[in-house]
């Protein structure tokens, strides 16, 4: 089955006891979800995140590129929420609606930075900081902390 969010085509495939969501850039498995449940929650979460990010980016990136970033954030968090639902008993009834505070966590920061580096090599910090709602020094501090953390592993 295929559906679109704005200009992005998503393939939703039934696999085992779940669905696989694929785009040109993303590939996520959602266990214990169905073709009927996956599309609406992705669309709902996409709308929530995009509503927050549109004013941040103004006209710094194209609408279709913002859609790609939003979808990346949404799919990563949906996979996390859904996995917690399947792994932890206390999370079994977790609502899969996107939590806005999650835009401030490392999963979101890393997804946005990675995307900006791929699309805007020379000015990725400007673009990423706009999307994330930070300034460039804060973004650089995050990157430095992330590098130090990864070097200790």
PDB file of C-alpha atoms in Angstrom:
ATOM      1  CA  UNK A   1       0.000   0.000   0.000  1.00  0.00           C
ATOM      2  CA  UNK A   2       1.236   3.488  -0.718  1.00  0.00           C
ATOM      3  CA  UNK A   3       0.170   6.846   0.649  1.00  0.00           C
ATOM      4  CA  UNK A   4       1.604  10.321   0.483  1.00  0.00           C
ATOM      5  CA  UNK A   5       2.278  13.053   2.960  1.00  0.00           C
ATOM      6  CA  UNK A   6       2.499  16.281   1.022  1.00  0.00           C
ATOM      7  CA  UNK A   7       4.979  15.324  -1.714  1.00  0.00           C
ATOM      8  CA  UNK A   8       6.558  12.300  -0.035  1.00  0.00           C
ATOM      9  CA  UNK A   9       5.448   8.832  -1.116  1.00  0.00           C
ATOM     10  CA  UNK A  10       5.446   6.260   1.660  1.00  0.00           C
ATOM     11  CA  UNK A  11       5.296   2.550   0.987  1.00  0.00           C
ATOM     12  CA  UNK A  12       3.594   0.701   3.822  1.00  0.00           C
ATOM     13  CA  UNK A  13       4.215  -3.026   3.658  1.00  0.00           C
ATOM     14  CA  UNK A  14       2.746  -5.696   5.920  1.00  0.00           C
ATOM     15  CA  UNK A  15       5.614  -7.794   7.321  1.00  0.00           C
ATOM     16  CA  UNK A  16       5.180 -10.473   9.932  1.00  0.00           C
ATOM     17  CA  UNK A  17       3.353  -8.929  12.861  1.00  0.00           C
ATOM     18  CA  UNK A  18       3.870  -5.332  11.803  1.00  0.00           C
ATOM     19  CA  UNK A  19       4.461  -2.899   8.986  1.00  0.00           C
ATOM     20  CA  UNK A  20       7.518  -1.507   7.258  1.00  0.00           C
ATOM     21  CA  UNK A  21       7.424   2.165   6.276  1.00  0.00           C
ATOM     22  CA  UNK A  22       9.745   3.061   3.397  1.00  0.00           C
ATOM     23  CA  UNK A  23      10.507   6.273   1.561  1.00  0.00           C
ATOM     24  CA  UNK A  24      13.461   7.225  -0.599  1.00  0.00           C
ATOM     25  CA  UNK A  25      15.295   8.258   2.580  1.00  0.00           C
ATOM     26  CA  UNK A  26      13.729   6.250   5.419  1.00  0.00           C
ATOM     27  CA  UNK A  27      13.072   2.627   6.332  1.00  0.00           C
ATOM     28  CA  UNK A  28      11.312   1.883   9.636  1.00  0.00           C
ATOM     29  CA  UNK A  29       9.731  -1.270  11.050  1.00  0.00           C
ATOM     30  CA  UNK A  30       6.738  -0.879  13.374  1.00  0.00           C
ATOM     31  CA  UNK A  31       5.912  -4.116  15.156  1.00  0.00           C
ATOM     32  CA  UNK A  32       2.318  -4.830  16.134  1.00  0.00           C
ATOM     33  CA  UNK A  33       0.990  -2.109  13.841  1.00  0.00           C
ATOM     34  CA  UNK A  34      -1.279  -2.571  10.851  1.00  0.00           C
ATOM     35  CA  UNK A  35      -1.721  -0.922   7.484  1.00  0.00           C
ATOM     36  CA  UNK A  36      -4.820   0.755   8.896  1.00  0.00           C
ATOM     37  CA  UNK A  37      -3.161   2.176  12.032  1.00  0.00           C
ATOM     38  CA  UNK A  38       0.219   3.294  10.675  1.00  0.00           C
ATOM     39  CA  UNK A  39      -0.899   5.914   8.150  1.00  0.00           C
ATOM     40  CA  UNK A  40      -3.133   7.981  10.448  1.00  0.00           C
ATOM     41  CA  UNK A  41      -0.601   8.207  13.296  1.00  0.00           C
ATOM     42  CA  UNK A  42       2.198   9.161  10.887  1.00  0.00           C
ATOM     43  CA  UNK A  43       0.021  11.892   9.373  1.00  0.00           C
ATOM     44  CA  UNK A  44      -1.061  13.150  12.814  1.00  0.00           C
ATOM     45  CA  UNK A  45       2.513  13.309  14.103  1.00  0.00           C
ATOM     46  CA  UNK A  46       3.740  14.876  10.878  1.00  0.00           C
ATOM     47  CA  UNK A  47       1.194  17.679  11.243  1.00  0.00           C
ATOM     48  CA  UNK A  48       2.173  18.256  14.887  1.00  0.00           C
ATOM     49  CA  UNK A  49       5.901  18.533  14.151  1.00  0.00           C
ATOM     50  CA  UNK A  50       5.532  20.563  10.981  1.00  0.00           C
ATOM     51  CA  UNK A  51       3.327  23.107  12.741  1.00  0.00           C
ATOM     52  CA  UNK A  52       6.199  23.773  15.158  1.00  0.00           C
ATOM     53  CA  UNK A  53       9.006  23.831  12.596  1.00  0.00           C
ATOM     54  CA  UNK A  54       7.479  26.006   9.863  1.00  0.00           C
ATOM     55  CA  UNK A  55       7.864  29.285  11.797  1.00  0.00           C
ATOM     56  CA  UNK A  56      11.428  28.388  12.769  1.00  0.00           C
ATOM     57  CA  UNK A  57      12.755  27.921   9.259  1.00  0.00           C
ATOM     58  CA  UNK A  58      10.892  30.786   7.602  1.00  0.00           C
ATOM     59  CA  UNK A  59      12.102  30.471   3.996  1.00  0.00           C
ATOM     60  CA  UNK A  60      15.578  29.050   4.676  1.00  0.00           C
ATOM     61  CA  UNK A  61      14.768  25.665   3.146  1.00  0.00           C
ATOM     62  CA  UNK A  62      12.292  24.438   0.567  1.00  0.00           C
ATOM     63  CA  UNK A  63       8.953  23.058   1.715  1.00  0.00           C
ATOM     64  CA  UNK A  64       9.679  19.583   0.367  1.00  0.00           C
ATOM     65  CA  UNK A  65      12.994  19.479   2.248  1.00  0.00           C
ATOM     66  CA  UNK A  66      11.289  20.553   5.464  1.00  0.00           C
ATOM     67  CA  UNK A  67       8.804  17.736   4.869  1.00  0.00           C
ATOM     68  CA  UNK A  68      11.701  15.269   4.605  1.00  0.00           C
ATOM     69  CA  UNK A  69      13.171  16.462   7.918  1.00  0.00           C
ATOM     70  CA  UNK A  70       9.794  16.374   9.632  1.00  0.00           C
ATOM     71  CA  UNK A  71       9.094  12.863   8.381  1.00  0.00           C
ATOM     72  CA  UNK A  72      12.529  11.678   9.513  1.00  0.00           C
ATOM     73  CA  UNK A  73      11.898  13.013  13.029  1.00  0.00           C
ATOM     74  CA  UNK A  74       8.384  11.557  13.111  1.00  0.00           C
ATOM     75  CA  UNK A  75       9.405   8.084  11.938  1.00  0.00           C
ATOM     76  CA  UNK A  76      12.365   7.856  14.318  1.00  0.00           C
ATOM     77  CA  UNK A  77      10.250   8.792  17.316  1.00  0.00           C
ATOM     78  CA  UNK A  78       7.309   6.664  16.248  1.00  0.00           C
ATOM     79  CA  UNK A  79       9.646   3.669  16.026  1.00  0.00           C
ATOM     80  CA  UNK A  80      10.970   4.452  19.527  1.00  0.00           C
ATOM     81  CA  UNK A  81       7.527   4.908  21.064  1.00  0.00           C
ATOM     82  CA  UNK A  82       6.263   1.775  19.356  1.00  0.00           C
ATOM     83  CA  UNK A  83       9.277  -0.279  20.482  1.00  0.00           C
ATOM     84  CA  UNK A  84       8.787   0.851  24.082  1.00  0.00           C
ATOM     85  CA  UNK A  85       5.173  -0.215  23.787  1.00  0.00           C
ATOM     86  CA  UNK A  86       6.295  -3.694  22.752  1.00  0.00           C
ATOM     87  CA  UNK A  87       9.182  -4.074  25.199  1.00  0.00           C
ATOM     88  CA  UNK A  88       8.007  -2.572  28.494  1.00  0.00           C
ATOM     89  CA  UNK A  89       4.831  -3.677  30.236  1.00  0.00           C
ATOM     90  CA  UNK A  90       4.163  -0.201  31.679  1.00  0.00           C
ATOM     91  CA  UNK A  91       4.323   1.265  28.144  1.00  0.00           C
ATOM     92  CA  UNK A  92       1.837  -1.130  26.512  1.00  0.00           C
ATOM     93  CA  UNK A  93      -0.878   1.523  26.353  1.00  0.00           C
ATOM     94  CA  UNK A  94       1.470   4.334  25.353  1.00  0.00           C
ATOM     95  CA  UNK A  95      -0.118   6.911  23.100  1.00  0.00           C
ATOM     96  CA  UNK A  96       1.917   7.130  19.892  1.00  0.00           C
ATOM     97  CA  UNK A  97       1.206  10.847  19.457  1.00  0.00           C
ATOM     98  CA  UNK A  98       4.409  12.875  19.084  1.00  0.00           C
ATOM     99  CA  UNK A  99       5.593  14.578  22.285  1.00  0.00           C
ATOM    100  CA  UNK A 100       6.764  18.102  21.455  1.00  0.00           C
ATOM    101  CA  UNK A 101       9.517  18.021  24.103  1.00  0.00           C
ATOM    102  CA  UNK A 102      11.124  15.266  22.019  1.00  0.00           C
ATOM    103  CA  UNK A 103      12.173  17.922  19.501  1.00  0.00           C
ATOM    104  CA  UNK A 104      14.793  18.870  22.112  1.00  0.00           C
ATOM    105  CA  UNK A 105      16.308  15.411  22.541  1.00  0.00           C
ATOM    106  CA  UNK A 106      19.394  13.885  20.896  1.00  0.00           C
ATOM    107  CA  UNK A 107      17.377  11.696  18.504  1.00  0.00           C
ATOM    108  CA  UNK A 108      15.849  14.805  16.950  1.00  0.00           C
ATOM    109  CA  UNK A 109      19.077  16.815  17.056  1.00  0.00           C
ATOM    110  CA  UNK A 110      21.067  14.041  15.409  1.00  0.00           C
ATOM    111  CA  UNK A 111      18.407  13.472  12.727  1.00  0.00           C
ATOM    112  CA  UNK A 112      18.283  17.161  11.837  1.00  0.00           C
ATOM    113  CA  UNK A 113      22.065  17.640  11.876  1.00  0.00           C
ATOM    114  CA  UNK A 114      22.588  14.555   9.718  1.00  0.00           C
ATOM    115  CA  UNK A 115      19.974  15.728   7.228  1.00  0.00           C
ATOM    116  CA  UNK A 116      21.412  19.262   7.096  1.00  0.00           C
ATOM    117  CA  UNK A 117      24.935  17.909   6.552  1.00  0.00           C
ATOM    118  CA  UNK A 118      23.705  15.816   3.627  1.00  0.00           C
ATOM    119  CA  UNK A 119      21.760  18.627   1.952  1.00  0.00           C
ATOM    120  CA  UNK A 120      23.625  21.796   2.961  1.00  0.00           C
ATOM    121  CA  UNK A 121      27.242  20.863   3.562  1.00  0.00           C
ATOM    122  CA  UNK A 122      28.676  24.373   3.813  1.00  0.00           C
ATOM    123  CA  UNK A 123      25.832  25.950   5.749  1.00  0.00           C
ATOM    124  CA  UNK A 124      24.456  22.963   7.604  1.00  0.00           C
ATOM    125  CA  UNK A 125      24.839  24.647  10.996  1.00  0.00           C
ATOM    126  CA  UNK A 126      22.723  27.606   9.921  1.00  0.00           C
ATOM    127  CA  UNK A 127      19.991  25.317   8.605  1.00  0.00           C
ATOM    128  CA  UNK A 128      20.120  22.830  11.496  1.00  0.00           C
ATOM    129  CA  UNK A 129      20.071  25.557  14.145  1.00  0.00           C
ATOM    130  CA  UNK A 130      17.013  27.135  12.494  1.00  0.00           C
ATOM    131  CA  UNK A 131      15.139  23.850  12.397  1.00  0.00           C
ATOM    132  CA  UNK A 132      16.102  23.005  15.976  1.00  0.00           C
ATOM    133  CA  UNK A 133      15.306  26.454  17.335  1.00  0.00           C
ATOM    134  CA  UNK A 134      18.821  27.058  18.648  1.00  0.00           C
ATOM    135  CA  UNK A 135      21.616  29.394  17.709  1.00  0.00           C
ATOM    136  CA  UNK A 136      24.835  28.261  16.055  1.00  0.00           C
ATOM    137  CA  UNK A 137      26.985  28.372  19.241  1.00  0.00           C
ATOM    138  CA  UNK A 138      24.436  26.125  21.016  1.00  0.00           C
ATOM    139  CA  UNK A 139      24.461  23.741  18.079  1.00  0.00           C
ATOM    140  CA  UNK A 140      28.261  23.654  18.057  1.00  0.00           C
ATOM    141  CA  UNK A 141      28.276  22.957  21.811  1.00  0.00           C
ATOM    142  CA  UNK A 142      25.864  20.074  21.247  1.00  0.00           C
ATOM    143  CA  UNK A 143      28.064  18.677  18.465  1.00  0.00           C
ATOM    144  CA  UNK A 144      31.166  18.938  20.643  1.00  0.00           C
ATOM    145  CA  UNK A 145      29.426  17.200  23.546  1.00  0.00           C
ATOM    146  CA  UNK A 146      28.182  14.490  21.215  1.00  0.00           C
ATOM    147  CA  UNK A 147      31.678  13.913  19.819  1.00  0.00           C
ATOM    148  CA  UNK A 148      33.147  13.715  23.330  1.00  0.00           C
ATOM    149  CA  UNK A 149      30.444  11.278  24.385  1.00  0.00           C
ATOM    150  CA  UNK A 150      31.033   9.063  21.357  1.00  0.00           C
ATOM    151  CA  UNK A 151      34.818   9.151  21.878  1.00  0.00           C
ATOM    152  CA  UNK A 152      34.347   7.714  25.394  1.00  0.00           C
ATOM    153  CA  UNK A 153      32.375   4.716  24.151  1.00  0.00           C
TER     154      UNK A 153
END
